[in-house]
PDB file of C-alpha atoms in Angstrom:
ATOM      1  CA  UNK L  30     -18.939-124.545  78.220  1.00 53.00           C
ATOM      2  CA  UNK L  31     -19.133-121.057  79.669  1.00 52.00           C
ATOM      3  CA  UNK L  32     -22.026-120.206  77.462  1.00 54.00           C
ATOM      4  CA  UNK L  33     -23.554-117.535  79.631  1.00 47.00           C
ATOM      5  CA  UNK L  34     -20.864-115.391  78.022  1.00 43.00           C
ATOM      6  CA  UNK L  35     -22.020-115.992  74.449  1.00 42.00           C
ATOM      7  CA  UNK L  36     -23.639-112.602  73.897  1.00 44.00           C
ATOM      8  CA  UNK L  37     -21.034-110.246  72.371  1.00 45.00           C
ATOM      9  CA  UNK L  38     -23.275-107.177  72.637  1.00 48.00           C
ATOM     10  CA  UNK L  39     -21.069-104.508  74.190  1.00 43.00           C
ATOM     11  CA  UNK L  40     -24.024-102.122  74.622  1.00 45.00           C
ATOM     12  CA  UNK L  41     -25.612-104.697  76.932  1.00 54.00           C
ATOM     13  CA  UNK L  42     -22.765-104.441  79.429  1.00 52.00           C
ATOM     14  CA  UNK L  43     -24.019-102.894  82.707  1.00 57.00           C
ATOM     15  CA  UNK L  44     -22.302 -99.716  83.813  1.00 59.00           C
ATOM     16  CA  UNK L  45     -19.146-100.385  85.840  1.00 59.00           C
ATOM     17  CA  UNK L  46     -18.757-103.976  84.586  1.00 65.00           C
ATOM     18  CA  UNK L  47     -15.788-105.217  82.563  1.00 63.00           C
ATOM     19  CA  UNK L  48     -16.342-107.418  79.518  1.00 65.00           C
ATOM     20  CA  UNK L  49     -13.384-109.388  78.176  1.00 68.00           C
ATOM     21  CA  UNK L  50      -9.656-109.342  78.934  1.00 76.00           C
ATOM     22  CA  UNK L  51      -7.145-106.552  79.188  1.00 80.00           C
ATOM     23  CA  UNK L  52      -4.395-106.446  76.551  1.00 85.00           C
ATOM     24  CA  UNK L  53      -1.854-107.934  78.950  1.00 90.00           C
ATOM     25  CA  UNK L  54      -4.277-110.697  79.949  1.00 87.00           C
ATOM     26  CA  UNK L  55      -4.933-111.514  76.274  1.00 90.00           C
ATOM     27  CA  UNK L  56      -1.208-111.842  75.550  1.00 92.00           C
ATOM     28  CA  UNK L  57      -0.606-114.027  78.618  1.00 93.00           C
ATOM     29  CA  UNK L  58      -3.632-116.193  77.870  1.00 93.00           C
ATOM     30  CA  UNK L  59      -2.614-116.708  74.228  1.00 93.00           C
ATOM     31  CA  UNK L  60       0.959-117.622  75.189  1.00 95.00           C
ATOM     32  CA  UNK L  61      -0.229-120.102  77.827  1.00 94.00           C
ATOM     33  CA  UNK L  62      -2.757-121.555  75.379  1.00 93.00           C
ATOM     34  CA  UNK L  63      -0.057-122.010  72.744  1.00 95.00           C
ATOM     35  CA  UNK L  64       2.199-123.663  75.314  1.00 95.00           C
ATOM     36  CA  UNK L  65      -0.622-125.961  76.405  1.00 94.00           C
ATOM     37  CA  UNK L  66      -1.516-126.834  72.811  1.00 94.00           C
ATOM     38  CA  UNK L  67       2.062-127.578  71.779  1.00 94.00           C
ATOM     39  CA  UNK L  68       2.652-129.725  74.884  1.00 93.00           C
ATOM     40  CA  UNK L  69      -0.614-131.645  74.419  1.00 94.00           C
ATOM     41  CA  UNK L  70      -0.090-132.254  70.708  1.00 94.00           C
ATOM     42  CA  UNK L  71       3.627-132.992  70.913  1.00 91.00           C
ATOM     43  CA  UNK L  72       3.519-135.023  74.129  1.00 89.00           C
ATOM     44  CA  UNK L  73       0.609-137.226  73.156  1.00 92.00           C
ATOM     45  CA  UNK L  74       1.843-137.724  69.592  1.00 91.00           C
ATOM     46  CA  UNK L  75       5.232-138.768  71.000  1.00 87.00           C
ATOM     47  CA  UNK L  76       3.501-141.128  73.447  1.00 88.00           C
ATOM     48  CA  UNK L  77       1.470-142.742  70.641  1.00 89.00           C
ATOM     49  CA  UNK L  78       4.629-143.279  68.579  1.00 87.00           C
ATOM     50  CA  UNK L  79       6.476-144.636  71.629  1.00 85.00           C
ATOM     51  CA  UNK L  80       3.626-147.064  72.342  1.00 86.00           C
ATOM     52  CA  UNK L  81       3.790-148.338  68.760  1.00 84.00           C
ATOM     53  CA  UNK L  82       7.541-148.993  69.115  1.00 81.00           C
ATOM     54  CA  UNK L  83       7.566-150.807  72.472  1.00 80.00           C
ATOM     55  CA  UNK L  84       6.204-154.309  71.918  1.00 75.00           C
ATOM     56  CA  UNK L  85       7.667-155.485  75.241  1.00 69.00           C
ATOM     57  CA  UNK L  86       5.695-152.815  77.111  1.00 69.00           C
ATOM     58  CA  UNK L  87       2.479-153.640  75.221  1.00 69.00           C
ATOM     59  CA  UNK L  88       2.849-157.302  76.150  1.00 65.00           C
ATOM     60  CA  UNK L  89       3.182-156.387  79.843  1.00 65.00           C
ATOM     61  CA  UNK L  90       0.731-153.488  80.193  1.00 68.00           C
ATOM     62  CA  UNK L  91      -2.713-153.019  78.640  1.00 74.00           C
ATOM     63  CA  UNK L  92      -2.153-150.097  76.264  1.00 84.00           C
ATOM     64  CA  UNK L  93      -5.626-149.884  74.730  1.00 88.00           C
ATOM     65  CA  UNK L  94      -6.956-147.354  77.222  1.00 89.00           C
ATOM     66  CA  UNK L  95      -3.691-145.412  77.412  1.00 88.00           C
ATOM     67  CA  UNK L  96      -3.864-145.065  73.614  1.00 91.00           C
ATOM     68  CA  UNK L  97      -7.484-143.869  73.802  1.00 93.00           C
ATOM     69  CA  UNK L  98      -6.500-141.329  76.454  1.00 92.00           C
ATOM     70  CA  UNK L  99      -3.564-140.093  74.362  1.00 92.00           C
ATOM     71  CA  UNK L 100      -5.811-139.638  71.306  1.00 95.00           C
ATOM     72  CA  UNK L 101      -8.375-137.684  73.356  1.00 94.00           C
ATOM     73  CA  UNK L 102      -5.667-135.481  74.888  1.00 94.00           C
ATOM     74  CA  UNK L 103      -4.115-134.927  71.453  1.00 95.00           C
ATOM     75  CA  UNK L 104      -7.439-133.570  70.160  1.00 94.00           C
ATOM     76  CA  UNK L 105      -7.752-131.277  73.184  1.00 93.00           C
ATOM     77  CA  UNK L 106      -4.502-129.625  72.148  1.00 93.00           C
ATOM     78  CA  UNK L 107      -5.433-129.618  68.469  1.00 94.00           C
ATOM     79  CA  UNK L 108      -8.952-128.185  68.803  1.00 92.00           C
ATOM     80  CA  UNK L 109      -9.744-126.686  72.198  1.00 91.00           C
ATOM     81  CA  UNK L 110      -6.738-124.434  72.763  1.00 91.00           C
ATOM     82  CA  UNK L 111      -7.092-122.709  69.339  1.00 91.00           C
ATOM     83  CA  UNK L 112     -10.802-122.157  69.967  1.00 89.00           C
ATOM     84  CA  UNK L 113     -10.114-120.531  73.322  1.00 89.00           C
ATOM     85  CA  UNK L 114      -7.539-118.273  71.714  1.00 89.00           C
ATOM     86  CA  UNK L 115     -10.406-117.081  69.499  1.00 86.00           C
ATOM     87  CA  UNK L 116     -12.415-116.422  72.662  1.00 79.00           C
ATOM     88  CA  UNK L 117      -9.576-114.368  74.105  1.00 80.00           C
ATOM     89  CA  UNK L 118      -9.567-112.281  70.931  1.00 82.00           C
ATOM     90  CA  UNK L 119     -13.349-111.731  71.312  1.00 75.00           C
ATOM     91  CA  UNK L 120     -14.123-113.890  68.273  1.00 69.00           C
ATOM     92  CA  UNK L 121     -17.176-115.925  69.207  1.00 71.00           C
ATOM     93  CA  UNK L 122     -19.927-116.145  66.568  1.00 76.00           C
ATOM     94  CA  UNK L 123     -22.756-118.541  67.390  1.00 78.00           C
ATOM     95  CA  UNK L 124     -21.456-121.318  65.113  1.00 81.00           C
ATOM     96  CA  UNK L 125     -18.052-121.184  66.825  1.00 83.00           C
ATOM     97  CA  UNK L 126     -19.665-121.329  70.264  1.00 84.00           C
ATOM     98  CA  UNK L 127     -21.620-124.431  69.243  1.00 88.00           C
ATOM     99  CA  UNK L 128     -18.565-126.163  67.800  1.00 90.00           C
ATOM    100  CA  UNK L 129     -16.505-125.313  70.889  1.00 88.00           C
ATOM    101  CA  UNK L 130     -19.199-126.682  73.212  1.00 88.00           C
ATOM    102  CA  UNK L 131     -19.595-129.839  71.121  1.00 92.00           C
ATOM    103  CA  UNK L 132     -15.831-130.458  71.079  1.00 92.00           C
ATOM    104  CA  UNK L 133     -15.617-129.674  74.795  1.00 90.00           C
ATOM    105  CA  UNK L 134     -18.144-132.396  75.601  1.00 91.00           C
ATOM    106  CA  UNK L 135     -16.590-134.932  73.205  1.00 93.00           C
ATOM    107  CA  UNK L 136     -12.972-134.448  74.278  1.00 92.00           C
ATOM    108  CA  UNK L 137     -13.694-134.160  78.009  1.00 90.00           C
ATOM    109  CA  UNK L 138     -15.938-137.240  77.938  1.00 92.00           C
ATOM    110  CA  UNK L 139     -13.365-139.270  75.995  1.00 93.00           C
ATOM    111  CA  UNK L 140     -10.563-138.094  78.296  1.00 91.00           C
ATOM    112  CA  UNK L 141     -12.307-138.700  81.621  1.00 91.00           C
ATOM    113  CA  UNK L 142     -13.720-142.088  80.682  1.00 93.00           C
ATOM    114  CA  UNK L 143     -10.415-143.230  79.169  1.00 92.00           C
ATOM    115  CA  UNK L 144      -8.832-142.229  82.488  1.00 89.00           C
ATOM    116  CA  UNK L 145     -11.519-144.206  84.292  1.00 91.00           C
ATOM    117  CA  UNK L 146     -10.864-147.208  82.049  1.00 91.00           C
ATOM    118  CA  UNK L 147      -7.134-147.040  82.853  1.00 87.00           C
ATOM    119  CA  UNK L 148      -7.932-146.949  86.574  1.00 86.00           C
ATOM    120  CA  UNK L 149     -10.432-149.825  86.414  1.00 90.00           C
ATOM    121  CA  UNK L 150      -7.977-151.840  84.312  1.00 89.00           C
ATOM    122  CA  UNK L 151      -5.284-151.381  86.978  1.00 86.00           C
ATOM    123  CA  UNK L 152      -7.870-152.202  89.668  1.00 88.00           C
ATOM    124  CA  UNK L 153      -8.676-155.558  88.067  1.00 90.00           C
ATOM    125  CA  UNK L 154      -4.976-156.259  87.460  1.00 85.00           C
ATOM    126  CA  UNK L 155      -4.044-155.677  91.114  1.00 84.00           C
ATOM    127  CA  UNK L 156      -7.121-156.991  92.926  1.00 86.00           C
ATOM    128  CA  UNK L 157      -7.879-159.975  90.630  1.00 88.00           C
ATOM    129  CA  UNK L 158      -4.494-160.819  89.043  1.00 85.00           C
ATOM    130  CA  UNK L 159      -5.358-164.448  88.234  1.00 87.00           C
ATOM    131  CA  UNK L 160      -8.653-163.560  86.544  1.00 90.00           C
ATOM    132  CA  UNK L 161      -7.292-160.504  84.746  1.00 88.00           C
ATOM    133  CA  UNK L 162      -6.422-162.268  81.434  1.00 88.00           C
ATOM    134  CA  UNK L 163      -9.930-163.765  81.223  1.00 90.00           C
ATOM    135  CA  UNK L 164     -11.753-160.579  82.224  1.00 89.00           C
ATOM    136  CA  UNK L 165      -9.750-157.948  80.321  1.00 89.00           C
ATOM    137  CA  UNK L 166      -9.565-159.374  76.810  1.00 89.00           C
ATOM    138  CA  UNK L 167      -8.463-157.560  73.664  1.00 88.00           C
ATOM    139  CA  UNK L 168     -11.996-157.676  72.249  1.00 91.00           C
ATOM    140  CA  UNK L 169     -13.593-156.280  75.407  1.00 92.00           C
ATOM    141  CA  UNK L 170     -11.081-153.430  75.551  1.00 92.00           C
ATOM    142  CA  UNK L 171     -11.893-152.459  71.958  1.00 93.00           C
ATOM    143  CA  UNK L 172     -15.627-152.580  72.719  1.00 95.00           C
ATOM    144  CA  UNK L 173     -15.147-150.310  75.753  1.00 95.00           C
ATOM    145  CA  UNK L 174     -13.143-147.804  73.693  1.00 95.00           C
ATOM    146  CA  UNK L 175     -15.780-147.852  70.952  1.00 96.00           C
ATOM    147  CA  UNK L 176     -18.499-147.181  73.540  1.00 95.00           C
ATOM    148  CA  UNK L 177     -16.483-144.339  75.114  1.00 95.00           C
ATOM    149  CA  UNK L 178     -16.002-142.472  71.834  1.00 96.00           C
ATOM    150  CA  UNK L 179     -19.471-143.206  70.443  1.00 95.00           C
ATOM    151  CA  UNK L 180     -21.101-142.060  73.678  1.00 93.00           C
ATOM    152  CA  UNK L 181     -18.939-138.917  73.697  1.00 93.00           C
ATOM    153  CA  UNK L 182     -20.110-137.919  70.211  1.00 94.00           C
ATOM    154  CA  UNK L 183     -23.760-138.747  70.975  1.00 92.00           C
ATOM    155  CA  UNK L 184     -23.580-136.861  74.266  1.00 89.00           C
ATOM    156  CA  UNK L 185     -22.111-133.797  72.570  1.00 90.00           C
ATOM    157  CA  UNK L 186     -24.439-133.729  69.560  1.00 91.00           C
ATOM    158  CA  UNK L 187     -27.388-131.963  71.302  1.00 90.00           C
ATOM    159  CA  UNK L 188     -25.248-128.847  71.748  1.00 87.00           C
ATOM    160  CA  UNK L 189     -25.087-128.457  67.956  1.00 89.00           C
ATOM    161  CA  UNK L 190     -28.877-128.160  67.698  1.00 87.00           C
ATOM    162  CA  UNK L 191     -30.037-126.760  71.056  1.00 83.00           C
ATOM    163  CA  UNK L 192     -30.550-123.016  71.544  1.00 81.00           C
ATOM    164  CA  UNK L 193     -33.066-122.971  74.381  1.00 81.00           C
ATOM    165  CA  UNK L 194     -31.387-121.632  77.533  1.00 78.00           C
ATOM    166  CA  UNK L 195     -33.265-123.912  79.944  1.00 80.00           C
ATOM    167  CA  UNK L 196     -32.446-127.016  77.920  1.00 82.00           C
ATOM    168  CA  UNK L 197     -28.813-125.933  77.641  1.00 82.00           C
ATOM    169  CA  UNK L 198     -28.574-125.541  81.413  1.00 80.00           C
ATOM    170  CA  UNK L 199     -29.933-129.068  81.857  1.00 83.00           C
ATOM    171  CA  UNK L 200     -27.436-130.344  79.287  1.00 84.00           C
ATOM    172  CA  UNK L 201     -24.485-128.749  81.095  1.00 82.00           C
ATOM    173  CA  UNK L 202     -25.626-129.978  84.505  1.00 84.00           C
ATOM    174  CA  UNK L 203     -25.897-133.529  83.208  1.00 85.00           C
ATOM    175  CA  UNK L 204     -22.545-133.032  81.441  1.00 83.00           C
ATOM    176  CA  UNK L 205     -20.860-131.979  84.694  1.00 82.00           C
ATOM    177  CA  UNK L 206     -22.190-135.040  86.487  1.00 85.00           C
ATOM    178  CA  UNK L 207     -21.476-137.485  83.668  1.00 87.00           C
ATOM    179  CA  UNK L 208     -18.017-136.261  82.638  1.00 86.00           C
ATOM    180  CA  UNK L 209     -16.555-135.262  86.012  1.00 85.00           C
ATOM    181  CA  UNK L 210     -18.460-136.682  88.988  1.00 87.00           C
ATOM    182  CA  UNK L 211     -18.919-140.262  87.736  1.00 90.00           C
ATOM    183  CA  UNK L 212     -15.343-140.686  86.392  1.00 89.00           C
ATOM    184  CA  UNK L 213     -13.952-139.187  89.605  1.00 88.00           C
ATOM    185  CA  UNK L 214     -15.986-141.705  91.613  1.00 90.00           C
ATOM    186  CA  UNK L 215     -14.739-144.616  89.472  1.00 90.00           C
ATOM    187  CA  UNK L 216     -11.112-143.505  89.765  1.00 88.00           C
ATOM    188  CA  UNK L 217     -11.348-142.852  93.500  1.00 87.00           C
ATOM    189  CA  UNK L 218     -12.922-146.251  94.236  1.00 89.00           C
ATOM    190  CA  UNK L 219     -10.345-148.024  92.059  1.00 87.00           C
ATOM    191  CA  UNK L 220      -7.465-146.155  93.658  1.00 85.00           C
ATOM    192  CA  UNK L 221      -8.753-146.747  97.180  1.00 86.00           C
ATOM    193  CA  UNK L 222      -9.126-150.486  96.631  1.00 86.00           C
ATOM    194  CA  UNK L 223      -5.708-150.792  94.971  1.00 84.00           C
ATOM    195  CA  UNK L 224      -4.101-148.882  97.829  1.00 82.00           C
ATOM    196  CA  UNK L 225      -5.672-151.205 100.424  1.00 84.00           C
ATOM    197  CA  UNK L 226      -4.591-154.352  98.564  1.00 81.00           C
ATOM    198  CA  UNK L 227      -1.008-153.145  98.057  1.00 78.00           C
ATOM    199  CA  UNK L 228      -0.748-151.938 101.671  1.00 73.00           C
ATOM    200  CA  UNK L 229      -1.967-155.312 102.942  1.00 77.00           C
ATOM    201  CA  UNK L 230       0.437-157.190 100.671  1.00 70.00           C
ATOM    202  CA  UNK L 231       3.330-154.963 101.720  1.00 67.00           C
ATOM    203  CA  UNK L 232       2.567-155.597 105.400  1.00 66.00           C
ATOM    204  CA  UNK L 233       2.634-159.375 104.918  1.00 64.00           C
ATOM    205  CA  UNK L 234       5.997-159.519 103.118  1.00 56.00           C
ATOM    206  CA  UNK L 235       8.773-161.430 104.840  1.00 53.00           C
ATOM    207  CA  UNK L 236      12.237-162.625 103.931  1.00 50.00           C
ATOM    208  CA  UNK L 237      10.903-165.843 102.409  1.00 51.00           C
ATOM    209  CA  UNK L 238       8.858-164.150  99.716  1.00 55.00           C
ATOM    210  CA  UNK L 239       9.841-165.089  96.193  1.00 57.00           C
ATOM    211  CA  UNK L 240      11.520-162.713  93.799  1.00 56.00           C
ATOM    212  CA  UNK L 241       8.493-162.825  91.485  1.00 56.00           C
ATOM    213  CA  UNK L 242       6.183-161.802  94.331  1.00 58.00           C
ATOM    214  CA  UNK L 243       8.419-158.888  95.178  1.00 59.00           C
ATOM    215  CA  UNK L 244       8.543-157.850  91.524  1.00 59.00           C
ATOM    216  CA  UNK L 245       4.751-157.912  91.271  1.00 63.00           C
ATOM    217  CA  UNK L 246       4.417-155.935  94.491  1.00 61.00           C
ATOM    218  CA  UNK L 247       6.795-153.316  93.072  1.00 65.00           C
ATOM    219  CA  UNK L 248       4.653-153.143  89.940  1.00 62.00           C
ATOM    220  CA  UNK L 249       1.514-152.734  92.031  1.00 64.00           C
ATOM    221  CA  UNK L 250       3.139-149.941  94.029  1.00 69.00           C
ATOM    222  CA  UNK L 251       3.894-148.176  90.764  1.00 70.00           C
ATOM    223  CA  UNK L 252       0.254-148.607  89.755  1.00 66.00           C
ATOM    224  CA  UNK L 253      -0.855-147.076  93.070  1.00 72.00           C
ATOM    225  CA  UNK L 254       1.407-144.064  92.644  1.00 77.00           C
ATOM    226  CA  UNK L 255       0.457-143.589  88.977  1.00 73.00           C
ATOM    227  CA  UNK L 256      -3.282-143.701  89.644  1.00 71.00           C
ATOM    228  CA  UNK L 257      -2.811-141.479  92.687  1.00 78.00           C
ATOM    229  CA  UNK L 258      -1.120-138.878  90.481  1.00 81.00           C
ATOM    230  CA  UNK L 259      -3.883-139.217  87.880  1.00 76.00           C
ATOM    231  CA  UNK L 260      -6.703-138.797  90.405  1.00 79.00           C
ATOM    232  CA  UNK L 261      -4.974-135.910  92.184  1.00 84.00           C
ATOM    233  CA  UNK L 262      -4.276-133.999  88.992  1.00 85.00           C
ATOM    234  CA  UNK L 263      -7.793-134.723  87.738  1.00 84.00           C
ATOM    235  CA  UNK L 264      -9.268-133.084  90.834  1.00 86.00           C
ATOM    236  CA  UNK L 265      -6.935-130.084  90.643  1.00 89.00           C
ATOM    237  CA  UNK L 266      -7.638-129.412  86.950  1.00 89.00           C
ATOM    238  CA  UNK L 267     -11.289-130.359  86.467  1.00 87.00           C
ATOM    239  CA  UNK L 268     -13.020-129.306  89.671  1.00 88.00           C
ATOM    240  CA  UNK L 269     -12.439-125.526  89.132  1.00 89.00           C
ATOM    241  CA  UNK L 270     -14.410-125.654  85.875  1.00 87.00           C
ATOM    242  CA  UNK L 271     -17.325-127.344  87.621  1.00 85.00           C
ATOM    243  CA  UNK L 272     -17.266-124.829  90.480  1.00 88.00           C
ATOM    244  CA  UNK L 273     -17.180-121.797  88.166  1.00 87.00           C
ATOM    245  CA  UNK L 274     -19.900-123.208  85.945  1.00 82.00           C
ATOM    246  CA  UNK L 275     -22.305-123.823  88.829  1.00 83.00           C
ATOM    247  CA  UNK L 276     -21.550-120.341  90.157  1.00 85.00           C
ATOM    248  CA  UNK L 277     -22.490-119.002  86.723  1.00 80.00           C
ATOM    249  CA  UNK L 278     -25.621-121.126  86.678  1.00 78.00           C
ATOM    250  CA  UNK L 279     -26.992-119.675  89.910  1.00 78.00           C
ATOM    251  CA  UNK L 280     -25.636-116.118  89.624  1.00 74.00           C
ATOM    252  CA  UNK L 281     -28.332-113.490  88.972  1.00 77.00           C
ATOM    253  CA  UNK L 282     -26.236-110.341  89.218  1.00 76.00           C
ATOM    254  CA  UNK L 283     -25.209-109.362  85.626  1.00 77.00           C
ATOM    255  CA  UNK L 284     -21.949-107.753  86.707  1.00 80.00           C
ATOM    256  CA  UNK L 285     -20.819-110.746  88.795  1.00 79.00           C
ATOM    257  CA  UNK L 286     -21.877-113.028  85.958  1.00 79.00           C
ATOM    258  CA  UNK L 287     -19.549-111.161  83.613  1.00 80.00           C
ATOM    259  CA  UNK L 288     -16.734-111.427  86.130  1.00 80.00           C
ATOM    260  CA  UNK L 289     -17.253-115.187  86.247  1.00 81.00           C
ATOM    261  CA  UNK L 290     -17.341-115.282  82.441  1.00 81.00           C
ATOM    262  CA  UNK L 291     -13.959-113.574  82.444  1.00 84.00           C
ATOM    263  CA  UNK L 292     -12.680-116.244  84.864  1.00 87.00           C
ATOM    264  CA  UNK L 293     -14.054-119.146  82.834  1.00 87.00           C
ATOM    265  CA  UNK L 294     -11.377-119.247  80.058  1.00 89.00           C
ATOM    266  CA  UNK L 295      -8.645-119.401  82.704  1.00 92.00           C
ATOM    267  CA  UNK L 296     -10.140-122.376  84.548  1.00 91.00           C
ATOM    268  CA  UNK L 297     -10.811-124.032  81.185  1.00 90.00           C
ATOM    269  CA  UNK L 298      -7.145-123.549  80.314  1.00 91.00           C
ATOM    270  CA  UNK L 299      -6.158-125.204  83.605  1.00 92.00           C
ATOM    271  CA  UNK L 300      -8.381-128.111  82.569  1.00 90.00           C
ATOM    272  CA  UNK L 301      -6.636-128.318  79.177  1.00 91.00           C
ATOM    273  CA  UNK L 302      -3.232-128.541  80.842  1.00 91.00           C
ATOM    274  CA  UNK L 303      -4.411-131.903  82.165  1.00 89.00           C
ATOM    275  CA  UNK L 304      -4.058-133.195  78.591  1.00 90.00           C
ATOM    276  CA  UNK L 305      -0.512-131.831  78.438  1.00 90.00           C
ATOM    277  CA  UNK L 306       0.412-133.578  81.679  1.00 88.00           C
ATOM    278  CA  UNK L 307      -1.025-137.062  81.034  1.00 85.00           C
ATOM    279  CA  UNK L 308       1.554-138.340  78.495  1.00 85.00           C
ATOM    280  CA  UNK L 309       4.414-137.583  80.860  1.00 81.00           C
ATOM    281  CA  UNK L 310       2.809-139.614  83.644  1.00 78.00           C
ATOM    282  CA  UNK L 311       3.218-142.686  81.438  1.00 68.00           C
ATOM    283  CA  UNK L 312       6.184-141.640  79.319  1.00 67.00           C
ATOM    284  CA  UNK L 313       8.408-140.799  82.287  1.00 66.00           C
ATOM    285  CA  UNK L 314       7.271-143.487  84.721  1.00 70.00           C
ATOM    286  CA  UNK L 315       7.884-146.516  82.480  1.00 74.00           C
ATOM    287  CA  UNK L 316      11.436-147.248  81.368  1.00 77.00           C
ATOM    288  CA  UNK L 317      10.500-148.726  77.978  1.00 78.00           C
ATOM    289  CA  UNK L 318       8.428-145.695  77.001  1.00 79.00           C
ATOM    290  CA  UNK L 319      11.054-143.342  78.414  1.00 78.00           C
ATOM    291  CA  UNK L 320      13.732-144.960  76.255  1.00 80.00           C
ATOM    292  CA  UNK L 321      11.483-144.871  73.197  1.00 77.00           C
ATOM    293  CA  UNK L 322      10.799-141.173  73.775  1.00 76.00           C
ATOM    294  CA  UNK L 323      14.528-140.521  74.097  1.00 76.00           C
ATOM    295  CA  UNK L 324      15.111-142.264  70.758  1.00 76.00           C
ATOM    296  CA  UNK L 325      12.489-140.020  69.164  1.00 70.00           C
ATOM    297  CA  UNK L 326      14.160-136.872  70.461  1.00 70.00           C
ATOM    298  CA  UNK L 327      17.811-137.842  69.952  1.00 67.00           C
TER     299      UNK L 327
END
């Protein structure tokens, strides 16, 4: 995404400006990228296997969107971290830059909208529990997942054919809004509404409440905490990339632009760690998945 840095011409570097990483920075970046990639691939692959082995969990929790999220995060580890290692080694021919940008858009779009789908699913489950089975059907979930992935590929395709700088800037602005701002809004609204409903229900509990009501309230509290973690980590990991990109977009000083280009891979790496973190939110917070993961390891 940090495509203002795509020109590898060393002779074009203004005097006094630094292009690229130091040797120590390269080593650290590669090690962190490898760690991120291994965690994202291993964690999400383990989560997908655990989901396939826990029929009781699948009957209780809608796993369609969690599966979509795990697949998207798996591909972040499989594709994006190796590409950014190439960037750290100053290997960025034009075809590689285009592929990286295309994969960035596809994986980020699939990840953020799968996260949004998880949040909206929990929102409907908590706020409209009686209507949930009629609203969130198996067929509708599959249609939503199909639309998420199809839209991600269509949205990313222009980067494979566009070379005009002005058009690319428009593409990345729309990408920032569509893949970060809108999903963040959806997740925040869902989380806020769930929090209000659970808080109200918790305030009205008395000693005469049934065991089933208490059990459902406990499940809703878990949903609140899980979505809160998701939204919080989303903000921490994704917002820095948006900030740095818009700084690059409006920066006219060549030297400062290069400094921002040197910062970009680091904030992108922070974003990728989001994909390493997601499987553990679900794998460690649900007993069935936790037990299935233990069986895989032991």
